[in-house]
Tab-separated table of C-alpha atoms and ligand atoms in Angstrom:
chain	number	residue	atom	x	y	z
A	27	MET	CA	25.659	27.188	-4.281
A	28	THR	CA	27.363	24.856	-4.795
A	29	GLU	CA	27.494	22.237	-8.108
A	30	SER	CA	26.038	19.096	-5.886
A	31	GLN	CA	23.507	21.310	-3.716
A	32	ASP	CA	22.370	22.758	-7.405
A	33	LYS	CA	21.782	19.815	-8.868
A	34	LYS	CA	18.293	17.690	-9.259
A	35	VAL	CA	17.955	14.405	-8.113
A	36	VAL	CA	15.686	12.512	-10.600
A	37	ILE	CA	15.080	8.938	-9.670
A	38	LEU	CA	13.222	6.126	-11.644
A	39	GLY	CA	11.182	4.126	-9.137
A	40	ILE	CA	10.531	0.413	-10.002
A	41	GLU	CA	7.624	-1.739	-8.633
A	42	THR	CA	6.610	-4.873	-9.162
A	43	SER	CA	6.039	-6.880	-6.264
A	44	CYS	CA	2.378	-8.620	-6.553
A	45	ASP	CA	0.681	-7.766	-10.139
A	46	GLU	CA	1.364	-4.229	-11.176
A	47	THR	CA	4.581	-3.373	-13.533
A	48	SER	CA	5.191	0.538	-13.114
A	49	ALA	CA	8.123	2.920	-13.334
A	50	ALA	CA	7.741	6.738	-12.536
A	51	VAL	CA	10.293	9.206	-12.440
A	52	LEU	CA	10.568	12.112	-10.158
A	53	VAL	CA	12.475	14.962	-8.989
A	54	ASP	CA	13.292	16.810	-6.015
A	55	GLY	CA	11.030	13.951	-4.410
A	56	THR	CA	7.441	16.026	-5.257
A	57	ASP	CA	7.471	16.815	-9.312
A	58	LEU	CA	6.308	13.440	-11.064
A	59	ARG	CA	7.615	13.492	-14.725
A	60	SER	CA	5.896	10.781	-15.108
A	61	HIS	CA	4.172	8.086	-14.057
A	62	ILE	CA	3.151	4.453	-15.595
A	63	ILE	CA	1.041	1.446	-14.517
A	64	SER	CA	0.665	-2.043	-16.034
A	65	SER	CA	-1.510	-3.533	-14.222
A	66	GLN	CA	-2.481	-7.508	-14.846
A	67	ILE	CA	-6.056	-7.324	-13.290
A	68	ALA	CA	-7.294	-8.398	-16.325
A	69	THR	CA	-4.978	-11.550	-16.463
A	70	HIS	CA	-5.615	-13.230	-13.272
A	71	GLN	CA	-9.341	-11.944	-12.717
A	72	LYS	CA	-10.825	-14.989	-14.064
A	73	TYR	CA	-8.653	-17.747	-11.788
A	74	GLY	CA	-10.048	-14.349	-9.127
A	75	GLY	CA	-6.652	-13.606	-7.320
A	76	VAL	CA	-2.735	-13.341	-8.305
A	77	VAL	CA	-1.445	-16.573	-9.663
A	78	PRO	CA	2.019	-16.186	-8.680
A	79	GLU	CA	3.540	-17.787	-12.270
A	80	ILE	CA	1.331	-15.217	-14.554
A	81	ALA	CA	2.426	-12.498	-12.662
A	82	SER	CA	6.024	-12.885	-12.810
A	83	ARG	CA	5.772	-13.874	-16.577
A	84	GLU	CA	3.857	-10.682	-16.908
A	85	HIS	CA	6.079	-8.515	-15.448
A	86	SER	CA	9.418	-9.769	-17.892
A	87	LEU	CA	7.257	-8.631	-20.511
A	88	HIS	CA	6.881	-5.517	-19.492
A	89	ILE	CA	9.337	-4.379	-17.096
A	90	GLN	CA	11.177	-2.597	-20.528
A	91	PRO	CA	8.616	-0.786	-22.006
A	92	VAL	CA	7.050	0.099	-19.021
A	93	VAL	CA	10.888	1.806	-17.621
A	94	GLN	CA	11.557	3.535	-21.425
A	95	GLN	CA	7.588	4.681	-21.576
A	96	ALA	CA	8.001	6.636	-18.425
A	97	LEU	CA	11.823	7.260	-19.151
A	98	SER	CA	10.390	9.063	-22.239
A	99	GLU	CA	7.172	11.037	-21.183
A	100	ALA	CA	9.635	12.237	-18.366
A	101	LYS	CA	11.885	13.499	-21.515
A	102	VAL	CA	14.467	11.845	-19.472
A	103	GLY	CA	17.169	9.451	-20.382
A	104	PHE	CA	20.033	6.647	-18.083
A	105	ASP	CA	22.663	9.473	-17.780
A	106	ASP	CA	19.625	11.767	-16.073
A	107	LEU	CA	19.190	9.661	-13.144
A	108	SER	CA	20.741	9.598	-9.819
A	109	ALA	CA	19.310	6.384	-8.951
A	110	ILE	CA	17.518	4.012	-9.622
A	111	ALA	CA	14.970	2.788	-6.631
A	112	VAL	CA	13.487	-0.647	-7.114
A	113	THR	CA	11.012	-2.784	-3.982
A	114	TYR	CA	12.694	-6.014	-3.380
A	115	GLY	CA	10.358	-7.231	-0.983
A	116	PRO	CA	7.806	-8.247	0.451
A	117	GLY	CA	6.116	-8.859	-1.628
A	118	LEU	CA	5.446	-12.776	-4.726
A	119	VAL	CA	9.244	-13.864	-5.115
A	120	GLY	CA	9.767	-14.539	-8.613
A	121	SER	CA	7.297	-10.581	-9.377
A	122	LEU	CA	10.125	-9.054	-7.094
A	123	LEU	CA	13.050	-10.683	-8.999
A	124	VAL	CA	12.254	-9.182	-12.181
A	125	GLY	CA	11.873	-5.148	-10.662
A	126	VAL	CA	15.619	-6.187	-8.548
A	127	SER	CA	17.113	-7.506	-11.676
A	128	GLY	CA	16.190	-5.424	-14.273
A	129	ALA	CA	16.835	-1.967	-11.879
A	130	LYS	CA	20.293	-3.679	-10.884
A	131	ALA	CA	20.922	-4.083	-14.867
A	132	MET	CA	20.058	-0.666	-15.714
A	133	ALA	CA	21.710	0.860	-12.493
A	134	TYR	CA	25.361	-0.604	-13.558
A	135	ALA	CA	24.515	0.074	-17.164
A	136	ALA	CA	24.681	3.655	-16.920
A	137	GLY	CA	26.901	4.250	-13.562
A	138	ILE	CA	24.346	4.685	-11.133
A	139	PRO	CA	23.581	3.941	-7.560
A	140	LEU	CA	20.936	1.683	-6.762
A	141	ILE	CA	18.509	1.987	-3.688
A	142	GLY	CA	16.396	-1.012	-2.324
A	143	ILE	CA	13.229	-0.076	-1.268
A	144	ASN	CA	10.212	-2.096	1.446
A	145	HIS	CA	6.879	-1.939	-0.634
A	146	LEU	CA	5.563	-1.091	3.111
A	147	GLU	CA	7.879	1.962	3.754
A	148	GLY	CA	7.037	2.443	-0.206
A	149	HIS	CA	3.224	2.690	0.791
A	150	ILE	CA	3.718	5.602	3.499
A	151	TYR	CA	5.659	7.173	1.363
A	152	ALA	CA	2.873	7.418	-1.431
A	153	ASN	CA	2.385	10.706	1.237
A	154	PHE	CA	5.294	12.340	0.951
A	155	LEU	CA	4.539	12.742	-3.302
A	156	GLU	CA	1.616	15.810	-2.192
A	157	HIS	CA	2.911	16.650	0.927
A	158	GLN	CA	6.270	18.213	2.300
A	159	ASP	CA	5.246	19.434	4.889
A	160	LEU	CA	4.911	16.477	7.054
A	161	GLU	CA	6.535	17.205	10.563
A	162	PHE	CA	7.601	14.469	13.239
A	163	PRO	CA	6.744	12.177	14.964
A	164	LEU	CA	3.927	10.716	12.522
A	165	LEU	CA	1.922	8.207	12.872
A	166	ALA	CA	0.728	5.523	9.735
A	167	LEU	CA	-2.583	2.982	9.013
A	168	LEU	CA	-0.999	1.022	6.630
A	169	VAL	CA	-4.079	-0.984	4.858
A	170	SER	CA	-3.311	-3.440	1.654
A	171	GLY	CA	-3.609	-6.954	0.961
A	172	GLY	CA	-1.103	-8.199	2.769
A	173	HIS	CA	-0.201	-5.937	5.651
A	174	THR	CA	-2.759	-4.221	8.173
A	175	HIS	CA	0.344	-2.113	10.596
A	176	LEU	CA	0.511	0.792	12.580
A	177	ILE	CA	3.855	2.337	12.518
A	178	LEU	CA	5.409	5.321	14.417
A	179	PHE	CA	6.987	6.899	12.240
A	180	THR	CA	9.998	9.977	14.119
A	181	ALA	CA	12.571	10.335	11.327
A	182	HIS	CA	12.744	9.588	7.866
A	183	GLY	CA	13.780	6.027	8.124
A	184	LYS	CA	12.833	5.719	11.303
A	185	TYR	CA	9.829	3.210	12.253
A	186	GLN	CA	8.406	1.554	15.051
A	187	VAL	CA	5.708	-1.101	14.259
A	188	LEU	CA	3.351	-0.534	17.413
A	189	GLY	CA	0.474	-3.276	15.920
A	190	TYR	CA	0.078	-5.871	13.098
A	191	THR	CA	-2.600	-8.423	11.585
A	192	ARG	CA	-2.042	-11.529	13.490
A	193	ASP	CA	-3.733	-13.551	10.816
A	194	ASP	CA	-5.357	-12.130	7.615
A	195	ALA	CA	-4.491	-8.694	6.398
A	196	ALA	CA	-7.883	-6.509	6.021
A	197	GLY	CA	-7.417	-6.407	1.950
A	198	GLU	CA	-7.159	-9.906	1.892
A	199	ALA	CA	-10.098	-10.579	3.925
A	200	LEU	CA	-12.232	-8.064	1.883
A	201	ASP	CA	-10.745	-10.247	-1.300
A	202	LYS	CA	-12.342	-13.327	-0.310
A	203	VAL	CA	-15.545	-11.806	1.383
A	204	ALA	CA	-15.813	-10.492	-2.324
A	205	ARG	CA	-15.015	-13.647	-4.182
A	206	ALA	CA	-17.418	-16.401	-1.474
A	207	LEU	CA	-20.306	-13.403	-2.869
A	208	GLY	CA	-19.327	-13.463	-6.389
A	209	LEU	CA	-17.389	-9.931	-6.655
A	210	GLY	CA	-14.295	-10.805	-8.438
A	211	TYR	CA	-11.252	-9.314	-8.147
A	212	PRO	CA	-10.244	-7.146	-6.798
A	213	GLY	CA	-12.472	-7.669	-4.116
A	214	GLY	CA	-11.656	-4.019	-1.861
A	215	PRO	CA	-13.330	-1.938	-4.702
A	216	GLN	CA	-16.190	-5.076	-5.533
A	217	ILE	CA	-17.339	-4.619	-1.588
A	218	GLN	CA	-16.883	-0.634	-1.408
A	219	LYS	CA	-19.729	-0.033	-4.694
A	220	ALA	CA	-21.524	-3.364	-3.986
A	221	SER	CA	-21.720	-1.685	-0.294
A	222	GLN	CA	-23.853	1.453	-1.959
A	223	SER	CA	-26.355	0.164	-2.426
A	224	GLY	CA	-26.294	-2.047	1.062
A	225	ASN	CA	-27.907	-1.300	4.586
A	226	LYS	CA	-24.676	-1.832	7.007
A	227	GLU	CA	-26.871	-2.752	9.734
A	228	ALA	CA	-28.205	-6.009	8.617
A	229	PHE	CA	-25.579	-8.837	9.831
A	230	LYS	CA	-23.998	-8.404	13.024
A	231	PHE	CA	-20.600	-8.953	12.223
A	232	PRO	CA	-17.353	-9.344	15.014
A	233	ARG	CA	-14.874	-7.000	15.706
A	234	ALA	CA	-12.600	-8.415	16.452
A	235	MET	CA	-10.794	-6.152	18.782
A	236	LEU	CA	-8.587	-8.504	20.853
A	237	GLU	CA	-7.035	-8.432	24.170
A	238	PRO	CA	-7.606	-4.915	26.251
A	239	GLY	CA	-4.736	-2.399	24.654
A	240	SER	CA	-3.635	-4.494	21.909
A	241	LEU	CA	-3.264	-2.573	18.356
A	242	ASP	CA	-3.092	-5.426	17.137
A	243	PHE	CA	-5.873	-7.109	14.103
A	244	SER	CA	-7.157	-9.931	13.283
A	245	PHE	CA	-9.825	-10.276	10.427
A	246	SER	CA	-9.374	-14.639	9.805
A	247	GLY	CA	-12.124	-14.870	12.365
A	248	MET	CA	-14.534	-11.401	10.948
A	249	LYS	CA	-13.916	-12.794	7.038
A	250	SER	CA	-15.084	-16.667	8.457
A	251	ALA	CA	-18.500	-15.235	10.360
A	252	VAL	CA	-19.048	-14.185	6.517
A	253	LEU	CA	-18.130	-17.239	4.894
A	254	ASN	CA	-20.741	-19.069	8.334
A	255	THR	CA	-23.422	-16.639	7.227
A	256	LEU	CA	-23.135	-17.349	3.496
A	257	ASN	CA	-23.055	-21.148	4.191
A	258	SER	CA	-25.455	-21.628	6.581
A	259	ALA	CA	-28.120	-19.274	4.795
A	260	ARG	CA	-27.152	-21.616	1.421
A	261	MET	CA	-28.059	-24.868	3.188
A	262	ARG	CA	-31.449	-23.417	4.029
A	263	GLY	CA	-32.116	-22.852	0.312
A	264	GLU	CA	-32.437	-18.835	1.435
A	265	THR	CA	-30.360	-16.283	-0.524
A	266	LEU	CA	-29.049	-13.374	0.872
A	267	ASN	CA	-28.677	-9.574	0.073
A	268	VAL	CA	-24.905	-9.249	-1.165
A	269	PRO	CA	-24.840	-5.094	-0.984
A	270	ASP	CA	-26.566	-5.893	2.305
A	271	LEU	CA	-23.495	-8.601	3.112
A	272	ALA	CA	-21.186	-5.788	1.610
A	273	ALA	CA	-21.909	-2.697	3.633
A	274	SER	CA	-22.019	-4.628	6.783
A	275	PHE	CA	-18.624	-6.723	6.289
A	276	GLN	CA	-17.864	-2.753	5.279
A	277	GLN	CA	-18.411	-1.526	8.081
A	278	ALA	CA	-17.196	-4.239	10.413
A	279	VAL	CA	-13.404	-3.764	9.112
A	280	VAL	CA	-13.736	-0.209	8.913
A	281	ASP	CA	-14.994	-0.295	12.497
A	282	VAL	CA	-11.695	-2.320	13.559
A	283	LEU	CA	-9.605	0.112	11.635
A	284	VAL	CA	-10.543	3.515	12.780
A	285	HIS	CA	-10.958	1.690	16.448
A	286	LYS	CA	-6.582	0.673	16.534
A	287	ALA	CA	-6.504	3.879	15.203
A	288	LEU	CA	-7.584	6.159	17.449
A	289	MET	CA	-6.081	3.824	20.572
A	290	ALA	CA	-2.482	4.511	18.724
A	291	ILE	CA	-3.097	8.592	18.884
A	292	GLU	CA	-4.702	8.462	22.303
A	293	ARG	CA	-1.373	6.624	23.018
A	294	THR	CA	1.452	7.946	20.951
A	295	LYS	CA	-0.345	11.709	21.446
A	296	VAL	CA	0.838	12.211	17.319
A	297	ARG	CA	-1.293	14.827	15.314
A	298	THR	CA	-0.801	13.187	12.302
A	299	LEU	CA	-2.008	10.461	10.915
A	300	LEU	CA	-1.261	8.946	7.433
A	301	LEU	CA	-3.517	6.673	5.392
A	302	ALA	CA	-1.426	4.305	3.135
A	303	GLY	CA	-1.520	1.055	1.144
A	304	GLY	CA	-4.721	-0.208	-1.263
A	305	VAL	CA	-7.491	-0.162	1.331
A	306	ALA	CA	-6.698	3.605	2.073
A	307	ALA	CA	-8.295	4.106	-1.697
A	308	ASN	CA	-11.738	3.079	0.561
A	309	GLN	CA	-14.398	6.165	0.916
A	310	LEU	CA	-16.199	4.690	4.254
A	311	LEU	CA	-12.544	4.507	5.851
A	312	ARG	CA	-11.496	7.982	4.794
A	313	ALA	CA	-14.819	9.447	5.465
A	314	THR	CA	-14.460	7.863	8.744
A	315	LEU	CA	-11.381	8.996	9.664
A	316	ALA	CA	-11.554	11.985	8.471
A	317	ASN	CA	-14.716	12.586	11.206
A	318	GLU	CA	-13.251	11.112	14.111
A	319	LEU	CA	-10.102	13.062	13.438
A	320	THR	CA	-11.727	16.540	13.142
A	321	GLN	CA	-13.153	15.869	16.065
A	322	ARG	CA	-9.582	15.361	18.083
A	323	GLY	CA	-7.804	17.769	16.182
A	324	VAL	CA	-5.946	15.169	14.665
A	325	ARG	CA	-4.257	15.690	11.059
A	326	LEU	CA	-5.978	13.297	8.093
A	327	ILE	CA	-3.419	12.765	4.654
A	328	TYR	CA	-3.666	10.436	2.233
A	329	PRO	CA	-2.442	9.742	-1.197
A	330	GLN	CA	-4.668	10.437	-4.040
A	331	SER	CA	-6.294	6.550	-5.123
A	332	ILE	CA	-3.772	5.514	-7.804
A	333	LEU	CA	-1.289	6.274	-5.394
A	334	CYS	CA	-2.889	4.003	-2.815
A	335	THR	CA	-2.431	0.759	-4.431
A	336	ASP	CA	0.902	-0.420	-5.861
A	337	ASN	CA	2.966	1.691	-7.532
A	338	GLY	CA	6.467	3.114	-8.916
A	339	ALA	CA	5.926	6.571	-7.759
A	340	MET	CA	5.203	5.658	-3.764
A	341	ILE	CA	8.940	3.881	-4.858
A	342	ALA	CA	10.460	6.792	-6.576
A	343	ALA	CA	9.314	8.969	-3.870
A	344	ALA	CA	10.953	6.842	-0.574
A	345	GLY	CA	14.212	6.702	-3.040
A	346	TYR	CA	14.571	10.339	-2.500
A	347	TYR	CA	14.689	10.422	0.826
A	348	HIS	CA	17.236	6.930	0.699
A	349	TYR	CA	18.826	8.845	-1.741
A	350	ARG	CA	19.459	11.846	0.322
A	351	ALA	CA	20.416	10.332	3.157
A	352	GLY	CA	23.709	7.870	0.784
A	353	ASN	CA	21.828	4.903	1.129
A	354	PHE	CA	22.296	2.433	-1.190
A	355	ALA	CA	22.287	-0.618	-1.969
A	356	PRO	CA	24.973	-3.170	-2.766
A	357	TRP	CA	24.937	-5.122	-6.257
A	358	THR	CA	23.775	-8.184	-4.027
A	359	LEU	CA	20.879	-6.901	-3.449
A	360	ASN	CA	18.045	-9.546	-3.752
A	361	ALA	CA	14.495	-10.267	-3.220
A	362	VAL	CA	13.175	-10.474	0.252
A	363	PRO	CA	9.331	-12.165	0.330
A	364	GLY	CA	9.023	-12.027	4.065
A	365	LEU	CA	10.478	-8.593	4.929
A	366	ASN	CA	9.901	-6.710	7.599
A	367	LEU	CA	9.564	-2.805	7.613
A	368	LYS	CA	13.153	-1.637	9.636
A	369	SER	CA	14.793	1.728	10.634
A	370	ILE	CA	17.825	1.705	8.484
B	119	LIG	O1	-1.084	-2.138	-1.303
B	119	LIG	P1	-1.822	-2.766	-2.514
B	119	LIG	O2	-2.052	-2.263	-3.766
B	119	LIG	O3	-1.185	-4.074	-2.886
B	119	LIG	C1	-0.912	-4.939	-1.756
B	119	LIG	O4	0.611	-4.430	-1.269
B	119	LIG	O5	-1.247	-5.838	-0.982
B	119	LIG	O6	-3.693	-2.728	-1.812
B	119	LIG	C2	-4.164	-3.705	-3.318
B	119	LIG	C3	-5.586	-4.388	-1.670
B	119	LIG	C4	-6.650	-5.145	-2.303
B	119	LIG	O7	-6.991	-5.995	-1.609
B	119	LIG	C5	-7.532	-4.699	-3.504
B	119	LIG	O8	-8.470	-5.193	-2.877
B	119	LIG	C6	-7.797	-3.789	-2.011
B	119	LIG	O9	-6.176	-3.062	-1.489
B	119	LIG	N1	-8.363	-2.186	-2.166
B	119	LIG	C7	-9.500	-1.537	-1.395
B	119	LIG	C8	-10.006	-0.641	-2.423
B	119	LIG	N2	-8.871	-0.443	-3.528
B	119	LIG	C9	-8.074	-2.023	-3.512
B	119	LIG	N3	-10.089	-1.786	-0.378
B	119	LIG	C10	-11.228	-1.066	0.444
B	119	LIG	N4	-11.620	0.005	-0.749
B	119	LIG	C11	-11.662	0.225	-1.906
B	119	LIG	N5	-11.363	1.178	-2.685
B	120	LIG	ZN1	1.404	-2.602	-1.130
C-alpha cells in the first residue's frame, strides 16, 4: 500500500445553517471521534420560532468553543485534519455566514482544503455514518423544517429531485400547528408527545395528494384545516382536545409522506429508502414506513434521532465523499441561502 492509500481521512464537519452550532471529527467516513451540538432551542423558545438575528449572534459566540471541543474530544489538532467541510446553504444567511467564514479562516490557516456542503446532502449522508453497505440507486425521503423532498440518489453526489413541497415543509407545518395548539417549539417532537394520549381518528383532516401521479407535496392546506377547526371552536366558545388534534394531524402528515414514498418506490423500483431530516426522528413515520416497506421487501434506513436533526457529523460524512472525489471549494465560497440540491 502506498503512503497516500494508508493515510486516514480526517474531516472536521461544521454546521450552522439554522439554530444549532455543531462540529464533529470523522475518520474515514464512519469513525465518529467527536460530535458537539450547541442548541439554541432554549433561546428561541420564548419567541415560538427561530429569530434569525439572534441565531447568527449565538453562532458567532459558540463556533470557536464548539470546534475546539470537537478537536479536543477527538484528540486531534488542525495539523491532523485532511479537510474542513462546512454547510454553505440552504439556510439562514447570517447563520450560514458564521460557519462559512469560520471554516474558511481555519482551513486557510491550517493549509488544508475547504469543502462546501449542501445542507440537504448532509441530511442524506447522515445515513452513511452507520451504514457503509448502501448500494446505489437509493431513494431518499428528506423531511425537515425547511424541506420535503423525494430524491433519486444514483451515485455519490448524483441526485435527481422527483418531488418536493409546493408550500410548507412537513416540519414547518408541524411546528405551526404545534404553536397554534400551545405546544411550544420545536413543534414536531411536541406533536409526537401529545399524540401519545390522543385519538388519531378524532378529527378528519384532509390529505393533500395533488394531481394523480404527482410526487410533489403540499402541507399548507392541511395546516390551515387544523387552524380553521381551532378558530371555529373558539368562536363557538368550545375547547378542543389538544392530544386528539395533535394525533389526527400527525397521522394526516404521515399518511401523505408514506403514500408519496410508496409511489416513488413503485415508479423507480429502488429497493432501499433512506429517511433523512428532522422529521425522520418521528416514531409514527418510522414505524409506518417500516411496516409498509417490509411487506414490499424494501429496506428502510434512518439515522439515530440525534443525527436526524441538524448536526456536524452529517456534514463531515458528506465531506468525506467530496474529499475522496477531490471536490474542493474555492476560497471565495459564500453562503447561498436558497441553494438547491444539484449533482456534482
Ligand atoms: O433537519 P432539521 O433539524 O432542520 C431543518 O433543516 O429544517 O429539522 C427540524 C424539523 C422541525 O420542524 C422539527 O419540528 C422537526 O424537524 N422534528 C420532528 C421531530 N423531531 C424534529 N418532527 C416530528 N417528529 C419528531 N420527533
Ligand atoms: Zn436540517
